[in-house]
Short mmCIF file of C-alpha atoms and ligand atoms in Angstrom, two decimals:
data_model
loop_
_atom_site.label_atom_id
_atom_site.label_comp_id
_atom_site.label_asym_id
_atom_site.label_seq_id
_atom_site.Cartn_x
_atom_site.Cartn_y
_atom_site.Cartn_z
CA MET A 1305 2.71 -24.56 -60.81
CA ILE A 1306 1.06 -27.85 -59.86
CA LYS A 1307 3.23 -29.74 -57.45
CA ASP A 1308 3.44 -33.47 -57.83
CA ALA A 1309 2.46 -35.66 -54.89
CA LEU A 1310 6.03 -36.32 -53.76
CA HIS A 1311 6.89 -32.62 -53.78
CA GLN A 1312 3.78 -31.79 -51.73
CA GLN A 1313 4.51 -34.64 -49.33
CA TRP A 1314 7.98 -33.26 -48.72
CA LEU A 1315 6.69 -29.76 -47.99
CA ASP A 1316 4.04 -31.16 -45.62
CA ASP A 1317 6.67 -33.21 -43.79
CA VAL A 1318 9.05 -30.25 -43.42
CA ASP A 1319 6.17 -28.10 -42.11
CA ALA A 1320 5.12 -30.83 -39.68
CA TYR A 1321 8.68 -31.03 -38.37
CA LEU A 1322 9.11 -27.26 -38.04
CA GLU A 1323 5.78 -27.00 -36.24
CA GLY A 1324 6.83 -29.68 -33.74
CA ARG A 1325 4.40 -32.36 -34.93
CA THR A 1326 7.08 -34.99 -35.71
CA THR A 1327 8.41 -37.32 -33.03
CA PRO A 1328 12.16 -38.08 -32.95
CA GLN A 1329 11.27 -41.69 -33.75
CA GLU A 1330 9.34 -40.68 -36.88
CA LEU A 1331 12.18 -38.43 -37.97
CA GLU A 1332 14.69 -41.24 -37.59
CA THR A 1333 12.60 -43.83 -39.44
CA LYS A 1334 11.76 -41.45 -42.26
CA GLY A 1335 15.41 -40.40 -42.62
CA GLN A 1336 16.51 -43.97 -43.19
CA SER A 1337 13.76 -44.72 -45.73
CA ARG A 1338 14.38 -41.45 -47.55
CA ALA A 1339 18.09 -42.24 -47.75
CA ARG A 1340 17.25 -45.47 -49.56
CA GLU A 1341 14.85 -43.61 -51.86
CA VAL A 1342 17.38 -40.95 -52.77
CA LEU A 1343 20.00 -43.60 -53.54
CA ASP A 1344 17.60 -45.11 -56.09
CA TYR A 1345 16.73 -41.63 -57.37
CA VAL A 1346 20.33 -40.60 -58.14
CA GLN A 1347 21.25 -43.99 -59.58
CA GLU A 1348 18.40 -43.71 -62.04
CA ARG A 1349 18.91 -40.10 -63.03
CA SER A 1350 22.50 -38.98 -62.47
CA ALA A 1351 25.05 -40.26 -64.98
CA PHE A 1352 27.80 -39.80 -62.41
CA TYR A 1353 26.06 -41.67 -59.59
CA ALA A 1354 24.90 -44.48 -61.89
CA GLY A 1355 28.56 -45.46 -62.20
CA HIS A 1356 30.04 -44.13 -58.97
CA LEU A 1357 27.74 -46.00 -56.60
CA ARG A 1358 28.34 -49.26 -58.40
CA SER A 1359 32.05 -49.07 -59.18
CA GLN A 1360 33.53 -47.40 -56.09
CA ALA A 1361 34.46 -49.31 -52.98
CA GLY A 1362 31.98 -48.46 -50.26
CA SER A 1363 32.75 -47.16 -46.78
CA PRO A 1364 31.23 -48.31 -43.51
CA SER A 1365 28.66 -46.08 -41.83
CA ALA A 1366 26.86 -46.15 -38.50
CA LEU A 1367 23.71 -45.18 -40.41
CA PRO A 1368 22.23 -48.44 -41.77
CA ALA A 1369 20.92 -46.96 -45.03
CA LEU A 1370 24.35 -45.57 -45.89
CA ASP A 1371 26.55 -48.44 -44.82
CA GLY A 1372 28.84 -49.48 -47.67
CA VAL A 1373 27.93 -46.47 -49.84
CA PRO A 1374 30.96 -44.61 -51.27
CA PHE A 1375 31.72 -40.99 -50.42
CA THR A 1376 31.38 -38.06 -52.82
CA THR A 1377 34.27 -35.60 -52.63
CA LYS A 1378 34.75 -32.06 -53.87
CA ASP A 1379 37.29 -33.44 -56.33
CA ASP A 1380 34.62 -35.77 -57.72
CA LEU A 1381 32.34 -32.79 -58.26
CA ARG A 1382 35.04 -30.75 -60.00
CA CYS A 1383 35.85 -33.64 -62.32
CA VAL A 1384 32.37 -34.66 -63.35
CA GLY A 1385 30.68 -31.29 -63.95
CA ARG A 1386 27.03 -31.51 -64.92
CA SER A 1387 26.85 -35.29 -65.02
CA VAL A 1388 26.26 -35.36 -61.26
CA CYS A 1389 22.90 -33.62 -61.78
CA SER A 1390 19.72 -35.66 -61.49
CA LEU A 1391 17.49 -33.36 -63.55
CA PRO A 1392 17.88 -31.82 -67.03
CA PHE A 1393 18.21 -28.01 -66.85
CA ASP A 1394 14.77 -27.59 -68.44
CA GLN A 1395 13.28 -28.97 -65.26
CA ILE A 1396 15.18 -26.97 -62.64
CA ALA A 1397 13.98 -23.80 -60.93
CA VAL A 1398 17.24 -21.84 -60.93
CA TYR A 1399 20.91 -22.26 -61.77
CA TYR A 1400 23.86 -21.20 -59.60
CA GLU A 1401 27.56 -21.99 -59.57
CA THR A 1402 30.25 -22.16 -56.97
CA THR A 1403 32.62 -19.22 -57.35
CA GLY A 1404 35.54 -21.45 -58.17
CA THR A 1405 37.88 -19.85 -55.63
CA THR A 1406 39.02 -23.32 -54.64
CA GLY A 1407 39.13 -24.82 -58.13
CA LEU A 1408 36.88 -25.11 -61.15
CA PRO A 1409 33.36 -23.80 -60.60
CA THR A 1410 30.78 -26.55 -60.23
CA PRO A 1411 27.17 -26.31 -61.44
CA CYS A 1412 24.62 -25.95 -58.63
CA PRO A 1413 21.13 -26.11 -60.12
CA ARG A 1414 18.17 -26.20 -57.74
CA ALA A 1415 14.72 -27.58 -58.42
CA ALA A 1416 11.61 -26.05 -56.87
CA ILE A 1417 11.56 -28.80 -54.24
CA ASP A 1418 15.15 -27.92 -53.25
CA VAL A 1419 14.41 -24.20 -52.99
CA GLU A 1420 11.24 -24.74 -50.95
CA THR A 1421 12.41 -27.43 -48.52
CA SER A 1422 15.65 -25.55 -47.82
CA GLY A 1423 13.92 -22.15 -47.70
CA ALA A 1424 11.38 -23.38 -45.12
CA TYR A 1425 14.16 -23.71 -42.52
CA VAL A 1426 15.59 -20.29 -43.34
CA GLN A 1427 12.15 -18.73 -43.20
CA LYS A 1428 11.35 -20.22 -39.79
CA ALA A 1429 14.72 -19.08 -38.42
CA VAL A 1430 14.31 -15.54 -39.79
CA ALA A 1431 10.73 -15.26 -38.49
CA ASP A 1432 11.87 -16.30 -35.00
CA LEU A 1433 14.84 -13.93 -35.02
CA TYR A 1434 12.88 -10.86 -36.10
CA GLN A 1435 10.29 -11.64 -33.46
CA SER A 1436 12.97 -11.92 -30.80
CA THR A 1437 14.97 -8.83 -31.84
CA PHE A 1438 12.35 -6.41 -33.13
CA GLY A 1439 8.99 -7.94 -32.20
CA THR A 1440 7.93 -7.22 -35.78
CA THR A 1441 8.92 -7.93 -39.37
CA ASN A 1442 8.88 -4.19 -40.16
CA ALA A 1443 12.64 -3.78 -40.08
CA LEU A 1444 14.37 -2.73 -43.29
CA THR A 1445 16.99 -5.34 -44.12
CA ALA A 1446 20.11 -5.13 -46.28
CA ILE A 1447 21.06 -8.39 -47.98
CA MET A 1448 24.73 -8.26 -48.92
CA GLY A 1449 26.03 -11.23 -50.85
CA PRO A 1450 29.09 -11.89 -52.97
CA SER A 1451 27.56 -12.19 -56.43
CA GLU A 1452 24.42 -12.75 -58.43
CA LEU A 1453 25.44 -16.33 -59.16
CA TYR A 1454 25.08 -17.09 -55.47
CA ALA A 1455 21.87 -18.57 -54.10
CA PHE A 1456 22.07 -16.62 -50.89
CA GLY A 1457 20.62 -13.34 -52.22
CA ASP A 1458 17.61 -15.14 -53.69
CA THR A 1459 17.09 -17.29 -50.60
CA TYR A 1460 16.90 -14.31 -48.26
CA GLY A 1461 15.05 -12.15 -50.80
CA GLU A 1462 12.30 -14.78 -51.04
CA VAL A 1463 12.16 -15.27 -47.29
CA CYS A 1464 11.85 -11.51 -46.74
CA ARG A 1465 9.05 -11.29 -49.31
CA ASN A 1466 7.20 -14.23 -47.79
CA LEU A 1467 7.45 -12.77 -44.30
CA GLY A 1468 6.74 -9.16 -45.30
CA ILE A 1469 10.23 -7.96 -44.31
CA PRO A 1470 11.23 -4.90 -46.38
CA TYR A 1471 14.65 -5.39 -47.94
CA VAL A 1472 17.32 -3.93 -50.17
CA ARG A 1473 19.95 -5.98 -51.97
CA LEU A 1474 23.38 -4.41 -51.72
CA TRP A 1475 26.27 -6.15 -53.37
CA PRO A 1476 29.39 -4.56 -51.82
CA GLU A 1477 31.62 -6.45 -54.26
CA SER A 1478 29.75 -5.30 -57.34
CA PRO A 1479 31.45 -2.46 -59.26
CA ARG A 1480 28.09 -0.64 -59.40
CA VAL A 1481 27.59 -0.73 -55.64
CA GLY A 1482 30.84 -1.08 -53.66
CA LEU A 1483 31.29 -0.82 -49.93
CA ALA A 1484 31.06 2.98 -49.72
CA LYS A 1485 27.73 3.12 -51.55
CA ALA A 1486 26.41 0.23 -49.45
CA ALA A 1487 27.41 2.06 -46.26
CA GLN A 1488 25.80 5.28 -47.49
CA LEU A 1489 22.50 3.55 -48.25
CA ILE A 1490 22.48 1.69 -44.94
CA SER A 1491 22.64 4.96 -43.05
CA ASP A 1492 20.45 7.01 -45.44
CA LEU A 1493 17.68 4.42 -45.50
CA GLY A 1494 17.88 3.60 -41.81
CA VAL A 1495 18.56 -0.09 -42.38
CA ARG A 1496 17.90 -2.04 -39.16
CA SER A 1497 19.09 -5.52 -40.07
CA LEU A 1498 22.13 -6.74 -42.02
CA ILE A 1499 22.67 -10.12 -43.63
CA CYS A 1500 26.32 -10.47 -44.67
CA SER A 1501 29.64 -12.19 -44.01
CA PRO A 1502 31.60 -11.38 -40.83
CA ALA A 1503 34.24 -9.77 -43.08
CA VAL A 1504 31.68 -7.38 -44.56
CA ALA A 1505 30.19 -6.55 -41.13
CA LEU A 1506 33.67 -5.59 -39.88
CA ALA A 1507 34.70 -3.75 -43.05
CA LEU A 1508 31.52 -1.64 -42.91
CA ALA A 1509 32.22 -0.79 -39.28
CA ARG A 1510 35.81 0.25 -40.14
CA LEU A 1511 34.56 2.36 -43.02
CA TYR A 1512 32.05 4.17 -40.78
CA VAL A 1513 34.71 4.80 -38.14
CA SER A 1514 37.07 6.22 -40.80
CA GLN A 1515 34.24 8.61 -41.77
CA GLY A 1516 33.72 9.69 -38.17
CA ILE A 1517 30.51 7.67 -37.81
CA ASP A 1518 30.09 5.37 -34.80
CA PRO A 1519 28.53 2.12 -36.08
CA ARG A 1520 26.79 1.77 -32.70
CA GLU A 1521 24.85 4.97 -33.46
CA THR A 1522 23.36 3.64 -36.70
CA ALA A 1523 19.86 2.16 -36.82
CA VAL A 1524 21.31 -1.35 -37.27
CA GLY A 1525 19.97 -3.56 -34.46
CA GLN A 1526 20.55 -7.05 -35.84
CA ILE A 1527 23.24 -8.73 -37.92
CA MET A 1528 22.97 -12.21 -39.38
CA VAL A 1529 26.33 -13.51 -40.55
CA LEU A 1530 27.18 -16.30 -42.95
CA GLY A 1531 29.58 -17.31 -45.68
CA GLU A 1532 32.69 -17.97 -43.61
CA LEU A 1533 33.83 -19.40 -40.31
CA CYS A 1534 32.33 -17.50 -37.41
CA THR A 1535 33.22 -18.36 -33.81
CA PRO A 1536 31.05 -17.44 -30.79
CA GLN A 1537 33.74 -14.86 -30.00
CA MET A 1538 33.28 -13.29 -33.45
CA LEU A 1539 29.50 -13.13 -32.97
CA SER A 1540 29.86 -11.29 -29.68
CA ASN A 1541 32.63 -9.11 -31.10
CA ILE A 1542 30.42 -7.97 -34.01
CA ALA A 1543 27.59 -7.43 -31.53
CA ARG A 1544 29.84 -5.10 -29.49
CA VAL A 1545 31.26 -3.22 -32.50
CA TRP A 1546 27.73 -2.49 -33.77
CA ASN A 1547 25.80 -2.60 -30.48
CA ALA A 1548 23.42 -4.98 -32.25
CA HIS A 1549 22.21 -8.55 -31.85
CA CYS A 1550 24.46 -10.78 -33.91
CA THR A 1551 23.91 -14.42 -34.77
CA HIS A 1552 24.40 -16.89 -37.59
CA GLY A 1553 22.17 -16.53 -40.64
CA LEU A 1554 22.84 -19.98 -41.95
CA TYR A 1555 25.58 -22.49 -42.50
CA GLY A 1556 25.49 -24.12 -45.90
CA SER A 1557 26.84 -23.86 -49.38
CA GLN A 1558 25.89 -23.59 -52.99
CA GLU A 1559 26.28 -27.35 -53.18
CA ALA A 1560 24.49 -28.40 -50.01
CA HIS A 1561 21.91 -25.58 -49.50
CA ALA A 1562 20.85 -24.41 -46.01
CA VAL A 1563 22.34 -27.12 -43.83
CA ALA A 1564 21.74 -25.29 -40.53
CA THR A 1565 20.16 -21.99 -39.51
CA GLY A 1566 20.95 -19.56 -36.70
CA CYS A 1567 18.91 -18.88 -33.55
CA ALA A 1568 18.77 -15.93 -31.16
CA ASN A 1569 21.18 -17.70 -28.78
CA GLY A 1570 23.96 -17.70 -31.38
CA ASN A 1571 23.73 -21.39 -32.26
CA LEU A 1572 23.19 -23.14 -35.57
CA HIS A 1573 20.43 -25.76 -35.74
CA PHE A 1574 20.65 -28.59 -38.25
CA SER A 1575 17.96 -28.89 -40.97
CA GLU A 1576 17.03 -32.36 -39.75
CA THR A 1577 14.50 -33.53 -42.35
CA ASN A 1578 16.64 -32.64 -45.36
CA TYR A 1579 19.91 -34.47 -44.61
CA LEU A 1580 21.54 -37.35 -42.89
CA ALA A 1581 24.71 -36.16 -41.19
CA GLU A 1582 27.81 -38.13 -40.33
CA ILE A 1583 30.87 -36.84 -38.50
CA LEU A 1584 33.87 -38.65 -39.99
CA PRO A 1585 36.92 -39.11 -37.78
CA VAL A 1586 39.87 -36.83 -38.60
CA PRO A 1587 43.28 -37.94 -37.28
CA GLY A 1588 44.34 -35.88 -34.27
CA MET A 1589 40.93 -34.33 -33.64
CA GLU A 1590 39.56 -34.78 -30.16
CA GLY A 1591 36.23 -36.13 -29.08
CA ASP A 1592 33.35 -35.91 -31.47
CA VAL A 1593 34.83 -33.27 -33.79
CA GLY A 1594 35.32 -34.52 -37.34
CA GLU A 1595 34.55 -33.88 -40.98
CA LEU A 1596 30.90 -33.17 -41.70
CA CYS A 1597 29.55 -35.59 -44.30
CA LEU A 1598 26.06 -34.99 -45.67
CA THR A 1599 23.58 -37.07 -47.57
CA MET A 1600 21.00 -34.82 -49.16
CA LEU A 1601 17.62 -36.52 -48.89
CA VAL A 1602 15.52 -34.13 -50.98
CA PRO A 1603 14.91 -35.61 -54.46
CA GLY A 1604 15.80 -32.43 -56.35
CA ALA A 1605 18.19 -31.24 -59.05
CA LYS A 1606 21.44 -32.50 -57.54
CA PRO A 1607 21.24 -34.57 -54.37
CA LEU A 1608 24.71 -35.45 -53.11
CA ILE A 1609 25.36 -38.75 -51.39
CA ARG A 1610 27.77 -38.99 -48.43
CA TYR A 1611 29.25 -35.68 -49.54
CA ARG A 1612 32.42 -34.78 -47.67
CA THR A 1613 32.04 -31.06 -46.98
CA GLY A 1614 35.66 -30.52 -45.93
CA ASP A 1615 34.40 -28.70 -42.82
CA LEU A 1616 35.24 -29.67 -39.26
CA ALA A 1617 32.13 -29.83 -37.16
CA ARG A 1618 30.45 -31.31 -34.12
CA LEU A 1619 26.76 -32.07 -33.56
CA HIS A 1620 25.32 -31.72 -30.10
CA SER A 1621 21.90 -31.97 -28.55
CA ALA A 1622 19.29 -29.25 -29.04
CA GLU A 1623 18.90 -28.99 -25.26
CA GLU A 1624 22.38 -27.50 -24.97
CA CYS A 1625 21.02 -24.38 -26.69
CA GLY A 1626 17.74 -24.04 -24.87
CA CYS A 1627 16.10 -21.69 -27.40
CA GLY A 1628 13.24 -24.12 -28.00
CA ASN A 1629 14.42 -25.31 -31.41
CA ARG A 1630 14.33 -29.11 -31.42
CA SER A 1631 17.00 -29.66 -34.08
CA ARG A 1632 20.53 -30.61 -33.08
CA CYS A 1633 23.12 -27.84 -32.85
CA LEU A 1634 25.99 -27.76 -35.32
CA ARG A 1635 29.30 -26.16 -34.35
CA VAL A 1636 31.72 -25.50 -37.23
CA PHE A 1637 35.46 -25.17 -36.57
CA GLY A 1638 36.88 -24.34 -40.02
CA ARG A 1639 38.21 -26.33 -42.93
CA VAL A 1640 39.79 -29.75 -42.41
CA GLY A 1641 42.57 -28.59 -44.75
CA ASP A 1642 43.30 -25.54 -42.57
CA VAL A 1643 44.10 -27.49 -39.42
CA MET A 1644 47.72 -26.72 -38.52
CA THR A 1645 50.35 -27.66 -36.01
CA LEU A 1646 51.25 -24.76 -33.77
CA GLY A 1647 53.74 -25.00 -30.94
CA GLY A 1648 53.59 -28.77 -31.33
CA ARG A 1649 49.80 -28.99 -31.02
CA GLN A 1650 47.08 -29.51 -33.64
CA VAL A 1651 45.02 -26.35 -33.87
CA VAL A 1652 41.71 -25.75 -35.68
CA PRO A 1653 41.15 -22.38 -37.38
CA ALA A 1654 38.35 -21.52 -34.94
CA LEU A 1655 40.78 -21.69 -32.03
CA ILE A 1656 43.03 -19.05 -33.57
CA GLU A 1657 40.09 -16.71 -34.09
CA SER A 1658 38.79 -17.32 -30.56
CA ALA A 1659 42.18 -16.62 -29.02
CA VAL A 1660 42.69 -13.38 -30.96
CA LEU A 1661 39.19 -12.02 -30.33
CA GLY A 1662 39.10 -13.22 -26.75
CA ALA A 1663 42.21 -11.19 -25.93
CA ALA A 1664 40.74 -7.80 -26.94
CA GLU A 1665 37.68 -5.77 -25.94
CA TRP A 1666 36.64 -5.34 -29.54
CA VAL A 1667 38.25 -6.09 -32.89
CA SER A 1668 37.18 -4.59 -36.19
CA GLY A 1669 39.75 -6.48 -38.23
CA TYR A 1670 42.64 -8.84 -37.72
CA GLU A 1671 45.32 -10.73 -39.59
CA VAL A 1672 47.43 -13.58 -38.30
CA LYS A 1673 50.73 -14.63 -39.86
CA ILE A 1674 52.56 -17.72 -38.71
CA ARG A 1675 56.30 -17.78 -39.30
CA THR A 1676 59.30 -19.81 -38.32
CA ALA A 1677 61.55 -18.01 -35.79
CA SER A 1678 65.36 -18.07 -36.19
CA ASP A 1679 65.59 -20.89 -33.62
CA GLY A 1680 63.14 -22.96 -35.69
CA SER A 1681 60.18 -22.55 -33.33
CA ASP A 1682 56.76 -21.25 -34.38
CA HIS A 1683 56.13 -17.52 -34.11
CA VAL A 1684 52.76 -15.82 -34.49
CA GLU A 1685 52.31 -12.24 -35.69
CA VAL A 1686 48.95 -10.66 -35.04
CA SER A 1687 47.89 -7.34 -36.56
CA MET A 1688 44.57 -5.96 -35.49
CA VAL A 1689 42.40 -2.90 -35.45
CA ALA A 1690 41.17 -3.28 -31.93
CA GLY A 1691 40.52 -1.83 -28.49
CA ILE A 1692 42.36 -3.42 -25.57
CA GLY A 1693 41.03 -1.15 -22.82
CA GLU A 1694 43.35 -0.48 -19.91
CA ARG A 1695 45.74 -3.31 -20.66
CA SER A 1696 49.12 -2.94 -22.32
CA VAL A 1697 50.09 -4.50 -25.64
CA ALA A 1698 52.55 -6.69 -23.72
CA GLN A 1699 49.79 -8.09 -21.52
CA VAL A 1700 47.54 -8.92 -24.45
CA GLN A 1701 50.50 -10.42 -26.29
CA GLU A 1702 51.19 -12.65 -23.31
CA GLN A 1703 47.59 -13.84 -23.13
CA MET A 1704 47.69 -14.85 -26.80
CA ALA A 1705 51.09 -16.50 -26.40
CA SER A 1706 49.80 -18.71 -23.60
CA GLN A 1707 46.88 -19.83 -25.79
CA PHE A 1708 48.94 -20.45 -28.90
CA GLY A 1709 51.89 -22.01 -27.07
CA THR A 1710 54.23 -19.89 -29.21
CA SER A 1711 55.87 -16.48 -29.10
CA VAL A 1712 53.51 -13.73 -30.28
CA GLN A 1713 54.11 -10.28 -31.67
CA LEU A 1714 51.07 -8.04 -31.54
CA GLN A 1715 50.68 -4.90 -33.64
CA LEU A 1716 47.73 -2.56 -33.14
CA GLU A 1717 46.87 -0.87 -36.43
CA GLN A 1718 44.69 1.98 -37.60
CA SER A 1719 43.72 0.04 -40.68
CA LEU A 1720 44.65 -3.34 -42.11
CA ASP A 1721 44.12 -2.82 -45.78
CA PRO A 1722 43.60 0.66 -47.19
CA ARG A 1723 41.53 -0.75 -50.04
CA THR A 1724 38.74 -1.73 -47.68
CA GLU A 1725 38.57 1.70 -46.10
CA THR A 1726 38.11 3.44 -49.44
CA GLY A 1727 35.36 1.02 -50.26
CA ALA A 1728 36.88 0.15 -53.61
CA TYR A 1729 37.01 -3.51 -52.88
CA ILE A 1730 35.85 -5.85 -50.20
CA SER A 1731 36.16 -9.57 -50.30
CA TRP A 1732 33.23 -11.69 -49.16
CA LYS A 1733 35.64 -14.15 -47.64
CA HIS A 1734 38.75 -12.77 -46.08
CA ALA A 1735 41.92 -14.78 -45.64
CA ARG A 1736 42.74 -13.73 -42.09
CA ILE A 1737 45.14 -16.50 -41.18
CA ARG A 1738 48.27 -17.05 -43.26
CA ASP A 1739 50.72 -19.81 -42.60
CA GLN A 1740 54.07 -18.61 -43.93
CA ARG A 1741 56.28 -21.28 -42.45
CA GLU A 1742 58.61 -23.07 -44.83
CA SER A 1743 57.18 -26.44 -43.85
CA ALA A 1744 53.73 -25.20 -44.79
CA LEU A 1745 54.66 -24.78 -48.44
ZN1 ZN B 406 19.04 -22.31 -30.44
#
């Protein structure tokens, strides 16, 4: 395919950035001019944006190019369907959809320029990780995604092919594969690297243990997780359960592509050339944590303008990581809609996970239920498949209680959900935290 000049320019600019040839000043200037270009682009081509950007009241922004431009919400996307797209489907590279677990599925077509500019970040991150973990790309890799309509399997498949990483695609949720078959192939083939959600990494470990296999004895030496919230405590927990390096694969979505990619130090680095990021204030959130709002700069199939991701995040300087990556680090704390009041305090989902995992030596599965006690106070019930070493259940319970500011009842279990152990079904995203208080309804 012959790339047009703009497409080639974009790829050259992304390469220049990834190779360290772009100064922060150049990045900043280009970001602002590209924001103005993409606003023109969507207004000309997207039926939705042609009206939305004109008719909606704008919102202030610290970024000059975006000041006074209205937000795009998930509700907007659900309502407008394909009219948000900026290219006819004859001109896209590939079509995906959101799974629709949180409402109607939305179309997520990608043009070649989307696939390539987003993939460049993933490829650089994967190349660096394999070098740091294995010193080679010759490490058989299992890519385990939720479904064929998801971009993720293609993204990593292409990256593996480009880098010469041998791979197998295992879909644990597919009726033809399933968790048990995936586990069998991972051990039979001697898979050394997994790309999957934290839920799948833990479910595989539980399945092996139930079969008398120690996951730490498998050939798996690296796990890249994605697809759901993953705290630093979860990364190190998975690393312990598998005795493998564990870091983020990427943070992103069907809608927004690869927004940030993981490094060997367990941080996510923002894909600087492809987006402008804003952190919108959320009432009750401290410091610089807020809702991540993205403007997609790449003129592709469906650029989104000031798109409210619904995720709580914070951006901090690249130096805080120290891995050498020059892009800012992105910390994600869970969904804005999942923030809850616990023991009178506002609590982000990441804090609950950190407190649970931080209290045990290792955890291969957990569930948290929040109830109202008879005296009206909050009460937290934690069930987990975990090792707590020499400490008693009462001691661990007390540690969690002090972090939650509530009473806690801890139950150590052999298994959380028998369906996962038989391998019949495993969910890509696992609802680990359930708020069952009356006021939560
Ligand atoms: Zn880093």
